[in-house]
Amino acid sequence: MKNQVIAEIFQRMGALLEMKDENVFRIRSYYKAAENIANLAEDIETIRRDKRLSEIPGIGKTLEEKITEFLDTGKIAAYDNLTQEIPESLLQVMAIPSVGPKKAKLFFTKLKVKDIDGLEKAAIQGQLLGLEGIREKTIEKILSGIKVVRQGNARMNLGTATDVAQAIVAQLKKLPQVKQIIPAGSLRRSKETVRDIDILVDSHDPQKVMDAFVHLPQVKTINGHGATKSSILTKDNIQVDLRVVEPKSFGAALLYFTGSTNFNVKLRQIAIRKGMKVNEYGVFAVNGDKEKLLAAKTEKECFAVLDLPFIPPELREDMGERFLFPDNGQARIPKLIELADIKGDLHVHSNYSDGQNTIYEMAEACRAKGYEYVAICDHSYKLRVAGGVSPENLKKKRKEIEYLNKKYKNFRILFGTEVEIDMNGNLDYNEKILGEFDIVIGAVHSGFDQPREKMTARLLKACRNQHVNIIAHPTGVHLGKRAPYDVDLKALCHAAQEANTFLEINSFPIRLDLNSNNVFFAKQEGAHFSINTDSHHTDHLEYMKFGVAMARRGWVEKKQVLNTLSLDELYKKINKR
Ligand code: DGT
Ligand code: CA
């Protein structure tokens, strides 16, 4: 499918036009088209063949011509012209938090800054100071923004890693030589971001598996092609390592290559204390220079001979180590929440704001997942850029939901909102309107730079509003794009607990907010959670698994999560009806 490539080009064209100070509507049309194309479920070439391009929302005659041009020639002349004028590398500069198109252009024209390295150099050498609108503080922010972007370039988010790994696993699974195949490493531990993908295969015939791996269609370069280990770079520059191990030691290898490194170190220490040894080939009893294999075939057997319970991969981090390996006594592992415990999604958008699907389509997709409810929480009026819903339109939305609910027996659509929390902690709709919703999610989408006390006060105030049930993406982080804002999470947890407000674990892969560290901390502080997808398309409902993974990594149990409740229990919990 060429969908993603075309979406990417339109996204870039939007950004380049923004840098050129073009008409805002023109800029917006490229961004909107990029988003809509990226979210298409159908192959754009099929749509073109059926002459239905103009039916894609936001695609007018001009954009239709550009899509056709790309599908015919593999190029878009207008894009090439733009990159002649403005180097593409400036898009990365523009993506740095607190830079943006205007400053990127300023640095380019005044200082010939073409890329991130150039900007960093100019900032350190003091060349930025004195340019229009640049103060000492701006430079500090730019330098820390560069760090965020560099980290983002070095590590992909869990969503991307999952997609890449799944595509490779699906192809290799077809080989008769492959018995088991599991992505290990940070991906198996569901870490928020992943540097490279480590896949483990159980096979008696490694050579065949290696050959198939290095010839996969997604391979750009082969960095290594050995007898039992190979390493490739995909066309998107993602490193994937594949190891083949013998079936008899698959468990020990899986344990080793799942890590984390710190967890492995701890495991080795425990083994030594018991007169044993652990490595990727097994767990051994050591007696002088004699070694006897005790376990290797499955992870469970390896843990058992070390007198440990099975430790879920998500817990194999430094976090929670004092519970996993207490100084005296047995490891205590709670029964972690599972995806199957989730009974509904409490934060999705519809086309009433910036969602791609109708309320009905979102509801049907949730029903298909076996949910009991979904809350349609569109943006509030102030967030115009995301189609915030006006008070008049709310009435229409509510009627539509009531009408649909009449038809459902064991399913309910909740009338919700993701309401803007302003700079002072006030909410975008008045109390009367807020009282009419089934679910209110408070969210910060502006003024990320506020100092800690201000931001904390702002969030606490929203949290204590009697109508607010959930605080959306509590730290505002965008992985690789925007650092979290500065908030006293402890204070927020305490206020949330007192006010019966739930902290969101936002499952959207570029957010994952709260992240697992914050979840772990918030849980200790007594907070309760709602795991939501923030879906803007039915396809995004799948992201729930990532939010659940964050909860598991934070040692969260079912009882601490609002949307594991049945509809009746949920209403009771939030004092509705
Ligand atoms: P990443 O790739 O940075 O997101 O994180 P990981 O955990 O996937 O790290 P990676 O890819 O370097 O290695 C995969 C696993 O292999 C790691 O979690 C533990 C194991 N491993 C790798 N190198 C070592 C090592 O030097 N010592 C030990 N004990 N384990 C290692
Ligand atoms: Ca890795």
Coordinates of C-alpha atoms and ligand atoms in Angstrom, one line a residue:
M1 CA 0.0 0.0 0.0
K2 CA 1.2 3.5 -0.9
N3 CA -1.1 5.1 1.7
Q4 CA 1.5 5.9 4.3
V5 CA 4.1 7.2 1.8
I6 CA 1.6 9.6 0.3
A7 CA 0.4 10.7 3.7
E8 CA 4.0 11.4 4.7
I9 CA 4.6 13.6 1.7
F10 CA 1.4 15.6 2.3
Q11 CA 2.4 16.0 5.9
R12 CA 5.8 17.3 4.7
M13 CA 4.2 19.6 2.1
G14 CA 2.0 21.1 4.9
A15 CA 5.1 21.7 7.0
L16 CA 7.1 23.2 4.2
L17 CA 4.2 25.5 3.2
E18 CA 4.0 26.6 6.8
M19 CA 7.6 27.5 6.7
K20 CA 6.9 29.6 3.6
D21 CA 4.1 31.4 5.5
E22 CA 1.5 30.3 3.0
N23 CA -2.2 30.6 3.4
V24 CA -3.3 28.8 6.6
F25 CA -6.2 27.0 4.8
R26 CA -3.9 25.6 2.2
I27 CA -1.5 24.4 4.9
R28 CA -4.3 22.8 6.9
S29 CA -5.7 21.1 3.8
Y30 CA -2.4 19.2 3.4
Y31 CA -2.3 18.2 7.1
K32 CA -5.9 17.1 7.0
A33 CA -5.4 15.1 3.8
A34 CA -2.3 13.4 5.3
E35 CA -4.2 12.3 8.3
N36 CA -7.2 11.0 6.4
I37 CA -5.1 9.1 4.0
A38 CA -3.0 7.6 6.8
N39 CA -6.2 6.4 8.4
L40 CA -7.7 4.8 5.3
A41 CA -8.4 1.1 5.8
E42 CA -8.4 0.6 2.0
D43 CA -5.5 0.6 -0.4
I44 CA -5.4 4.0 -2.1
E45 CA -4.5 2.4 -5.4
T46 CA -7.8 0.5 -5.3
I47 CA -9.7 3.7 -4.5
R48 CA -8.0 5.4 -7.4
R49 CA -8.8 2.5 -9.8
D50 CA -12.5 2.8 -8.8
K51 CA -12.3 6.6 -9.3
R52 CA -13.3 7.2 -5.7
L53 CA -10.4 9.5 -4.6
S54 CA -12.7 12.5 -4.3
E55 CA -14.7 10.6 -1.8
I56 CA -11.9 10.6 0.7
P57 CA -12.6 13.5 3.2
G58 CA -10.5 16.5 2.5
I59 CA -9.4 15.5 -1.0
G60 CA -10.3 18.1 -3.6
K61 CA -9.3 18.3 -7.2
T62 CA -5.7 19.6 -6.6
L63 CA -4.9 16.9 -4.1
E64 CA -6.5 14.3 -6.2
E65 CA -4.2 15.2 -9.1
K66 CA -1.2 15.0 -6.8
I67 CA -2.2 11.5 -5.6
T68 CA -2.7 10.4 -9.2
E69 CA 0.7 11.9 -10.2
F70 CA 2.4 10.0 -7.4
L71 CA 0.7 6.7 -8.3
D72 CA 1.7 7.1 -11.9
T73 CA 5.2 8.5 -11.6
G74 CA 6.3 7.9 -8.1
K75 CA 6.9 11.6 -7.6
I76 CA 5.0 14.8 -6.9
A77 CA 6.6 17.7 -8.8
A78 CA 5.2 20.4 -6.4
Y79 CA 6.9 18.6 -3.5
D80 CA 10.2 18.4 -5.4
N81 CA 9.9 22.1 -6.1
L82 CA 9.3 22.9 -2.4
T83 CA 12.4 20.9 -1.3
Q84 CA 14.5 22.8 -3.9
E85 CA 13.6 26.0 -2.1
I86 CA 13.7 24.7 1.5
P87 CA 15.9 21.7 2.5
E88 CA 13.9 18.7 3.8
S89 CA 16.3 18.5 6.8
L90 CA 14.6 21.6 8.1
L91 CA 11.5 19.6 8.8
Q92 CA 13.4 18.0 11.6
V93 CA 14.5 21.3 12.9
M94 CA 10.9 22.5 12.8
A95 CA 9.8 19.4 14.7
I96 CA 11.9 20.4 17.7
P97 CA 9.6 21.6 20.6
S98 CA 9.7 25.4 20.8
V99 CA 11.2 25.8 17.4
G100 CA 8.3 25.4 14.8
P101 CA 8.2 26.6 11.2
K102 CA 8.7 30.4 11.8
K103 CA 11.9 30.0 13.8
A104 CA 13.2 27.2 11.6
K105 CA 12.9 29.6 8.7
L106 CA 14.6 32.4 10.7
F107 CA 17.6 30.2 11.6
F108 CA 17.8 29.0 8.0
T109 CA 17.8 32.4 6.4
K110 CA 19.9 34.3 9.0
L111 CA 22.3 31.5 10.0
K112 CA 22.1 28.9 7.2
V113 CA 21.0 26.3 9.8
K114 CA 20.0 23.3 7.8
D115 CA 19.7 20.5 10.3
I116 CA 19.6 19.6 14.0
D117 CA 23.3 19.4 14.4
G118 CA 23.7 22.8 12.8
L119 CA 21.1 24.3 15.2
E120 CA 22.8 22.8 18.2
K121 CA 26.1 24.2 17.2
A122 CA 24.6 27.7 16.6
A123 CA 22.8 27.5 20.0
I124 CA 25.9 26.6 21.9
Q125 CA 28.1 29.2 20.1
G126 CA 25.6 31.9 21.1
Q127 CA 24.6 32.8 17.5
L128 CA 20.9 32.5 18.2
L129 CA 20.9 35.2 20.8
G130 CA 20.0 38.6 19.3
L131 CA 17.8 37.1 16.6
E132 CA 14.3 38.4 16.7
G133 CA 12.3 36.8 19.6
I134 CA 15.2 34.7 20.9
R135 CA 16.0 35.0 24.5
E136 CA 18.3 33.1 26.8
K137 CA 15.3 31.0 28.0
T138 CA 14.3 30.2 24.4
I139 CA 17.8 28.8 23.7
E140 CA 17.6 26.6 26.8
K141 CA 14.3 25.2 25.6
I142 CA 15.6 24.6 22.2
L143 CA 18.6 22.6 23.5
S144 CA 16.4 20.4 25.7
G145 CA 14.0 20.0 22.8
I146 CA 16.9 18.7 20.7
K147 CA 17.5 16.1 23.3
V148 CA 13.9 14.9 23.2
V149 CA 14.0 14.6 19.4
R150 CA 17.3 12.8 19.4
Q151 CA 15.9 10.3 21.9
G152 CA 12.9 9.9 19.6
N153 CA 15.1 9.2 16.6
A154 CA 17.1 6.6 18.5
R155 CA 14.1 4.8 19.9
M156 CA 10.8 3.9 18.2
N157 CA 7.5 3.8 20.2
L158 CA 6.0 0.5 21.3
G159 CA 3.3 0.7 18.6
T160 CA 5.8 1.0 15.7
A161 CA 7.9 -1.8 17.2
T162 CA 4.9 -4.1 17.5
D163 CA 3.9 -3.5 13.9
V164 CA 7.4 -4.1 12.6
A165 CA 7.8 -7.3 14.7
Q166 CA 4.4 -8.7 13.9
A167 CA 4.9 -8.3 10.1
I168 CA 8.2 -10.2 10.3
V169 CA 6.9 -12.9 12.7
A170 CA 3.9 -13.5 10.4
Q171 CA 6.2 -14.1 7.4
L172 CA 8.7 -16.3 9.2
K173 CA 5.9 -18.3 10.9
K174 CA 5.0 -19.8 7.6
L175 CA 8.4 -21.6 7.4
P176 CA 8.0 -25.3 8.3
Q177 CA 11.4 -25.1 10.1
V178 CA 10.1 -22.5 12.6
K179 CA 8.6 -24.1 15.7
Q180 CA 8.2 -21.1 18.1
I181 CA 8.9 -17.5 17.3
I182 CA 8.7 -14.8 19.9
P183 CA 9.9 -11.1 19.9
A184 CA 12.0 -10.8 23.1
G185 CA 13.9 -7.8 24.5
S186 CA 12.3 -4.5 25.5
L187 CA 9.4 -5.2 23.1
R188 CA 8.4 -8.3 25.1
R189 CA 8.6 -6.3 28.3
S190 CA 6.3 -3.7 26.5
K191 CA 8.6 -0.9 27.2
E192 CA 7.3 2.5 26.0
T193 CA 10.1 2.9 23.5
V194 CA 12.3 0.3 21.9
R195 CA 15.8 0.7 20.4
D196 CA 15.9 -2.6 18.4
I197 CA 13.8 -5.7 17.9
D198 CA 15.2 -9.0 19.1
I199 CA 13.4 -12.0 17.7
L200 CA 13.9 -15.5 19.0
V201 CA 13.2 -18.7 17.0
D202 CA 13.1 -22.3 18.1
S203 CA 14.2 -24.5 15.2
H204 CA 16.4 -27.5 14.3
D205 CA 17.3 -26.0 11.0
P206 CA 18.8 -22.5 11.7
Q207 CA 20.3 -22.0 8.2
K208 CA 16.9 -22.0 6.4
V209 CA 15.5 -19.6 8.9
M210 CA 18.5 -17.2 8.6
D211 CA 18.3 -17.3 4.8
A212 CA 14.6 -16.5 4.8
F213 CA 15.0 -13.7 7.3
V214 CA 17.7 -11.8 5.4
H215 CA 15.6 -12.0 2.2
L216 CA 12.4 -10.6 3.6
P217 CA 11.0 -7.8 1.5
Q218 CA 11.3 -5.2 4.3
V219 CA 15.1 -5.7 4.5
K220 CA 17.2 -2.7 3.3
T221 CA 20.7 -3.8 4.6
I222 CA 22.1 -7.0 6.0
N223 CA 24.4 -6.2 8.9
G224 CA 25.1 -9.8 9.8
H225 CA 24.2 -13.2 8.4
G226 CA 25.5 -15.9 10.6
A227 CA 24.7 -19.5 11.3
T228 CA 22.4 -18.8 14.2
K229 CA 22.3 -15.0 14.4
S230 CA 21.5 -12.4 11.8
S231 CA 20.9 -8.7 11.9
I232 CA 19.1 -6.5 9.4
L233 CA 18.0 -2.9 8.9
T234 CA 14.5 -2.4 7.6
K235 CA 13.7 0.2 4.9
D236 CA 12.6 2.4 7.8
N237 CA 16.0 2.0 9.4
I238 CA 14.9 -0.2 12.2
Q239 CA 17.3 -2.8 13.4
V240 CA 16.0 -6.3 13.8
D241 CA 18.1 -9.2 15.2
L242 CA 17.1 -12.8 14.8
R243 CA 18.5 -15.6 16.9
V244 CA 17.8 -19.3 16.4
V245 CA 18.2 -21.5 19.4
E246 CA 17.7 -25.2 20.0
P247 CA 14.2 -26.3 21.3
K248 CA 15.7 -27.8 24.4
S249 CA 17.0 -24.5 25.6
F250 CA 14.4 -22.1 24.2
G251 CA 13.1 -21.1 27.7
A252 CA 16.5 -20.2 29.0
A253 CA 17.3 -18.2 25.9
L254 CA 14.0 -16.4 26.0
L255 CA 14.6 -15.5 29.6
Y256 CA 18.0 -14.2 28.8
F257 CA 17.1 -12.2 25.7
T258 CA 14.0 -10.7 27.2
G259 CA 16.1 -9.0 29.9
S260 CA 16.2 -6.4 31.1
T261 CA 19.9 -6.6 31.6
N262 CA 19.4 -5.4 35.2
F263 CA 16.9 -8.2 35.8
N264 CA 19.4 -10.7 34.4
V265 CA 22.1 -9.5 36.7
K266 CA 19.7 -9.9 39.7
L267 CA 18.8 -13.4 38.5
R268 CA 22.4 -14.4 38.3
Q269 CA 23.0 -13.1 41.8
I270 CA 20.1 -15.2 43.2
A271 CA 21.4 -18.3 41.4
I272 CA 24.9 -17.8 42.8
R273 CA 23.5 -17.6 46.3
K274 CA 21.8 -21.0 45.8
G275 CA 24.9 -22.6 44.3
M276 CA 23.6 -22.4 40.8
K277 CA 24.3 -20.6 37.6
V278 CA 22.0 -19.0 34.9
N279 CA 22.9 -18.3 31.3
E280 CA 21.2 -18.4 27.9
Y281 CA 21.6 -22.2 27.9
G282 CA 19.9 -23.0 31.1
V283 CA 20.0 -23.0 34.9
F284 CA 22.7 -25.3 36.3
A285 CA 23.7 -26.7 39.7
V286 CA 27.4 -25.9 40.3
N287 CA 29.5 -28.2 42.4
G288 CA 33.2 -27.4 42.1
D289 CA 34.0 -27.6 38.4
K290 CA 31.0 -29.9 37.7
E291 CA 27.8 -28.5 36.4
K292 CA 24.4 -30.2 36.1
L293 CA 21.6 -28.8 33.9
L294 CA 18.4 -28.3 36.0
A295 CA 16.1 -26.5 33.6
A296 CA 16.2 -24.9 30.2
K297 CA 13.1 -25.8 28.1
T298 CA 10.6 -23.3 29.4
E299 CA 10.9 -20.0 31.3
K300 CA 8.6 -21.4 33.9
E301 CA 10.9 -24.3 34.6
C302 CA 13.9 -22.0 34.9
F303 CA 12.1 -19.8 37.4
A304 CA 10.8 -22.8 39.3
V305 CA 14.3 -24.3 40.0
L306 CA 15.4 -20.9 41.2
D307 CA 12.4 -21.1 43.6
L308 CA 10.8 -18.1 41.9
P309 CA 7.2 -17.7 40.6
F310 CA 6.8 -17.0 36.9
I311 CA 7.6 -13.3 36.6
P312 CA 5.6 -11.6 33.8
P313 CA 8.0 -10.0 31.2
E314 CA 6.5 -6.5 32.0
L315 CA 7.8 -6.7 35.5
R316 CA 11.4 -7.6 34.6
E317 CA 12.7 -4.1 35.2
D318 CA 14.4 -2.3 38.1
M319 CA 11.0 -1.0 39.0
G320 CA 9.4 -3.0 41.8
E321 CA 12.5 -4.9 42.4
R322 CA 12.0 -4.7 46.2
F323 CA 8.8 -6.7 45.8
L324 CA 10.2 -9.1 43.2
F325 CA 13.3 -9.9 45.2
P326 CA 12.6 -9.1 48.9
D327 CA 15.5 -9.5 51.2
N328 CA 13.7 -12.2 53.1
G329 CA 10.8 -14.3 52.1
Q330 CA 9.0 -15.0 48.8
A331 CA 8.5 -12.7 45.8
R332 CA 5.0 -11.1 45.9
I333 CA 3.5 -10.7 42.5
P334 CA -0.1 -9.3 42.3
K335 CA -2.5 -10.7 39.7
L336 CA -1.9 -8.1 37.1
I337 CA -4.7 -6.6 35.0
E338 CA -5.2 -8.3 31.6
L339 CA -6.6 -7.0 28.3
A340 CA -9.6 -9.3 28.8
D341 CA -10.5 -7.4 32.0
I342 CA -11.4 -4.3 30.0
K343 CA -15.1 -3.8 29.6
G344 CA -15.1 -0.5 27.7
D345 CA -13.2 2.4 26.3
L346 CA -13.9 5.7 28.1
H347 CA -12.1 8.1 25.7
V348 CA -12.7 7.9 22.0
H349 CA -13.5 10.7 19.5
S350 CA -16.1 10.8 16.7
N351 CA -16.6 13.0 13.7
Y352 CA -18.3 15.5 16.0
S353 CA -14.8 16.7 16.6
D354 CA -11.6 15.4 15.0
G355 CA -12.4 11.7 14.9
Q356 CA -12.7 9.9 11.5
N357 CA -15.7 7.8 12.3
T358 CA -19.3 8.4 13.2
I359 CA -20.6 7.6 16.7
Y360 CA -22.4 4.6 15.3
E361 CA -19.2 3.2 13.7
M362 CA -17.2 3.7 16.9
A363 CA -20.0 2.0 18.9
E364 CA -20.2 -0.9 16.5
A365 CA -16.4 -1.4 16.6
C366 CA -16.5 -1.5 20.4
R367 CA -19.3 -3.9 20.4
A368 CA -17.4 -6.2 18.1
K369 CA -14.6 -6.1 20.7
G370 CA -17.0 -7.4 23.2
Y371 CA -17.2 -4.2 25.2
E372 CA -20.2 -3.2 27.3
Y373 CA -19.8 0.5 26.8
V374 CA -17.9 3.3 25.0
A375 CA -17.7 7.0 26.0
I376 CA -17.6 9.3 23.0
C377 CA -15.5 12.1 24.4
D378 CA -15.1 14.8 21.7
H379 CA -13.1 17.9 22.2
S380 CA -14.8 20.9 23.8
Y381 CA -15.5 24.2 22.0
K382 CA -12.3 26.0 22.7
L383 CA -10.2 23.5 20.9
R384 CA -11.3 24.7 17.4
V385 CA -8.2 23.3 15.7
A386 CA -9.6 19.8 16.6
G387 CA -13.2 20.6 15.8
G388 CA -14.3 21.3 19.4
V389 CA -18.1 20.8 19.8
S390 CA -20.2 23.9 20.3
P391 CA -22.9 23.8 23.0
E392 CA -25.6 23.7 20.2
N393 CA -24.0 20.8 18.5
L394 CA -23.8 19.0 21.9
K395 CA -27.6 18.8 21.9
K396 CA -27.6 17.1 18.5
K397 CA -24.9 14.8 19.6
R398 CA -26.8 13.8 22.7
K399 CA -29.9 13.1 20.7
E400 CA -28.0 10.9 18.3
I401 CA -26.6 8.9 21.2
E402 CA -30.0 8.5 22.9
Y403 CA -31.4 7.3 19.6
L404 CA -28.7 4.8 19.1
N405 CA -28.9 3.6 22.7
K406 CA -32.6 2.7 22.3
K407 CA -31.5 0.0 19.8
Y408 CA -28.9 -1.6 22.1
K409 CA -29.7 -4.1 24.7
N410 CA -26.3 -5.1 26.3
F411 CA -24.3 -2.1 25.2
R412 CA -24.3 1.6 26.0
I413 CA -22.9 4.7 24.4
L414 CA -21.9 7.2 27.1
F415 CA -22.3 10.9 26.3
G416 CA -18.9 12.3 27.1
T417 CA -16.4 15.1 26.5
E418 CA -12.7 15.8 26.6
V419 CA -13.0 19.3 28.0
E420 CA -10.3 21.9 27.9
I421 CA -8.7 22.9 31.1
D422 CA -7.6 26.5 30.7
M423 CA -4.5 28.1 32.1
N424 CA -6.2 28.7 35.4
G425 CA -7.8 25.3 35.8
N426 CA -11.3 26.4 34.6
L427 CA -13.2 24.2 32.2
D428 CA -14.5 25.1 28.8
Y429 CA -18.2 24.3 29.3
N430 CA -20.2 25.7 32.2
E431 CA -21.4 23.7 35.2
K432 CA -24.8 23.1 33.8
I433 CA -23.5 21.6 30.5
L434 CA -20.9 19.6 32.3
G435 CA -23.6 18.1 34.5
E436 CA -25.4 16.6 31.5
F437 CA -22.5 14.4 30.4
D438 CA -22.2 10.8 31.5
I439 CA -18.4 11.1 31.5
V440 CA -16.2 14.2 31.7
I441 CA -12.5 14.0 30.9
G442 CA -10.4 17.0 31.7
A443 CA -7.5 17.7 29.4
V444 CA -4.6 20.1 29.0
H445 CA -3.8 21.0 25.4
S446 CA -2.2 24.4 25.8
G447 CA 0.3 26.4 28.0
F448 CA 2.6 23.4 28.4
D449 CA 5.3 25.8 29.6
Q450 CA 3.7 26.8 32.8
P451 CA 5.9 26.5 35.9
R452 CA 5.3 23.5 38.2
E453 CA 3.2 25.3 40.8
K454 CA 0.9 26.8 38.2
M455 CA 0.5 23.6 36.2
T456 CA -0.1 21.6 39.4
A457 CA -2.7 24.1 40.7
R458 CA -4.4 24.1 37.3
L459 CA -4.7 20.3 37.2
L460 CA -5.8 20.0 40.9
K461 CA -8.5 22.5 40.3
A462 CA -9.9 20.5 37.3
C463 CA -9.5 17.3 39.2
R464 CA -11.6 18.6 42.1
N465 CA -14.4 19.9 39.8
Q466 CA -17.4 17.8 40.8
H467 CA -18.2 16.8 37.2
V468 CA -14.7 15.7 36.2
N469 CA -14.2 11.9 36.3
I470 CA -10.9 11.5 34.5
I471 CA -7.8 13.5 33.9
A472 CA -6.6 12.8 30.3
H473 CA -2.9 12.1 29.5
P474 CA -1.8 13.6 32.8
T475 CA 1.7 14.7 31.8
G476 CA 1.2 15.7 28.1
V477 CA 4.2 13.9 26.8
H478 CA 4.5 13.1 23.0
L479 CA 7.2 10.5 22.6
G480 CA 10.1 11.9 20.6
K481 CA 8.3 15.2 20.1
R482 CA 7.4 16.9 23.4
A483 CA 8.7 16.6 26.9
P484 CA 6.1 16.1 29.7
Y485 CA 5.0 19.2 31.3
D486 CA 6.1 19.9 34.9
V487 CA 3.5 18.7 37.3
D488 CA 3.6 17.5 40.9
L489 CA 2.3 14.0 40.3
K490 CA 2.1 13.1 44.0
A491 CA -0.2 16.1 44.7
L492 CA -2.3 15.2 41.7
C493 CA -2.6 11.6 42.9
H494 CA -3.8 12.6 46.3
A495 CA -6.3 15.1 44.9
A496 CA -7.6 12.6 42.5
Q497 CA -8.0 10.0 45.2
E498 CA -9.9 12.4 47.4
A499 CA -12.1 13.7 44.5
N500 CA -12.9 10.2 43.1
T501 CA -11.2 11.3 39.9
F502 CA -9.3 8.7 37.8
L503 CA -5.9 9.3 36.1
E504 CA -5.8 8.2 32.5
I505 CA -3.4 5.7 31.1
N506 CA -3.6 6.9 27.5
S507 CA -2.9 4.0 25.2
F508 CA -2.1 6.0 22.1
P509 CA 1.4 4.9 21.1
I510 CA 2.9 8.4 20.8
R511 CA 1.5 9.2 24.2
L512 CA 1.6 6.2 26.6
D513 CA 0.8 8.7 29.4
L514 CA 0.9 8.0 32.3
N515 CA 4.0 5.9 31.4
S516 CA 4.9 2.8 33.4
N517 CA 7.1 4.7 35.9
N518 CA 4.4 7.2 36.6
V519 CA 1.8 4.5 36.9
F520 CA 4.0 2.6 39.4
F521 CA 4.5 5.8 41.4
A522 CA 0.8 6.8 41.2
K523 CA -0.4 3.4 42.3
Q524 CA 1.8 3.7 45.4
E525 CA 0.2 7.1 46.1
G526 CA -3.2 5.5 46.0
A527 CA -4.4 6.7 42.6
H528 CA -6.9 4.8 40.5
F529 CA -6.8 4.7 36.7
S530 CA -8.8 4.6 33.5
I531 CA -7.1 2.9 30.6
N532 CA -8.3 4.6 27.4
T533 CA -7.3 4.6 23.7
D534 CA -8.1 8.2 22.7
S535 CA -9.1 6.7 19.4
H536 CA -9.7 9.0 16.5
H537 CA -10.5 6.0 14.2
T538 CA -12.0 2.6 14.8
D539 CA -8.5 1.1 14.0
H540 CA -7.1 2.9 17.0
L541 CA -9.3 0.9 19.4
E542 CA -6.6 -1.8 19.2
Y543 CA -4.2 0.4 21.1
M544 CA -5.9 -0.7 24.4
K545 CA -3.3 -3.4 24.6
F546 CA -0.5 -0.8 25.0
G547 CA -2.3 1.0 27.8
V548 CA -2.9 -2.3 29.6
A549 CA 0.8 -3.0 29.2
M550 CA 1.7 0.3 30.9
A551 CA -0.7 -0.7 33.7
R552 CA 0.9 -4.1 34.1
R553 CA 4.4 -2.6 34.0
G554 CA 3.2 -0.4 36.9
W555 CA 2.0 -3.4 38.9
V556 CA -1.7 -2.5 38.5
E557 CA -4.5 -4.9 39.3
K558 CA -7.9 -5.0 37.8
K559 CA -9.5 -3.5 40.9
Q560 CA -7.6 -0.2 40.4
V561 CA -9.0 0.4 36.9
L562 CA -12.3 2.1 36.3
N563 CA -13.1 0.6 33.0
T564 CA -12.9 -3.0 34.2
L565 CA -16.2 -2.4 35.9
S566 CA -19.5 -3.4 34.4
L567 CA -21.8 -0.5 33.3
D568 CA -23.8 -0.6 36.6
E569 CA -20.7 -0.7 38.8
L570 CA -19.2 2.1 36.7
Y571 CA -22.3 4.3 37.2
K572 CA -22.2 3.7 40.9
K573 CA -18.5 4.4 41.1
I574 CA -18.8 7.8 39.5
N575 CA -22.2 8.6 41.1
K576 CA -24.2 8.8 37.9
R577 CA -27.8 7.8 37.8
Ligands
DGT1 P1 16.4 -1.8 23.9 O1 16.7 -2.6 22.7 O2 17.4 -0.8 24.2 O3 15.1 -1.2 23.8 O4 16.4 -2.8 25.1 P2 16.6 -4.3 25.2 O5 16.3 -4.7 26.6 O6 15.9 -5.0 24.1 O7 18.1 -4.5 25.1 P3 19.0 -5.2 24.0 O8 18.4 -5.2 22.7 O9 20.4 -4.6 24.1 O10 19.2 -6.7 24.5 C1 18.1 -7.6 24.6 C2 18.2 -8.4 25.8 O11 19.3 -9.3 25.8 C3 18.4 -7.6 27.1 O12 17.2 -7.1 27.6 C4 19.1 -8.5 28.0 C5 19.9 -9.4 27.1 N1 21.3 -8.9 27.0 C6 21.9 -8.2 26.1 N2 23.1 -7.9 26.4 C7 23.3 -8.4 27.6 C8 24.4 -8.4 28.5 O13 25.5 -7.9 28.2 N3 24.2 -9.0 29.7 C9 23.1 -9.5 30.0 N4 22.9 -10.1 31.2 N5 22.0 -9.5 29.2 C10 22.2 -9.0 28.0
CA2 CA 16.2 -4.7 21.9

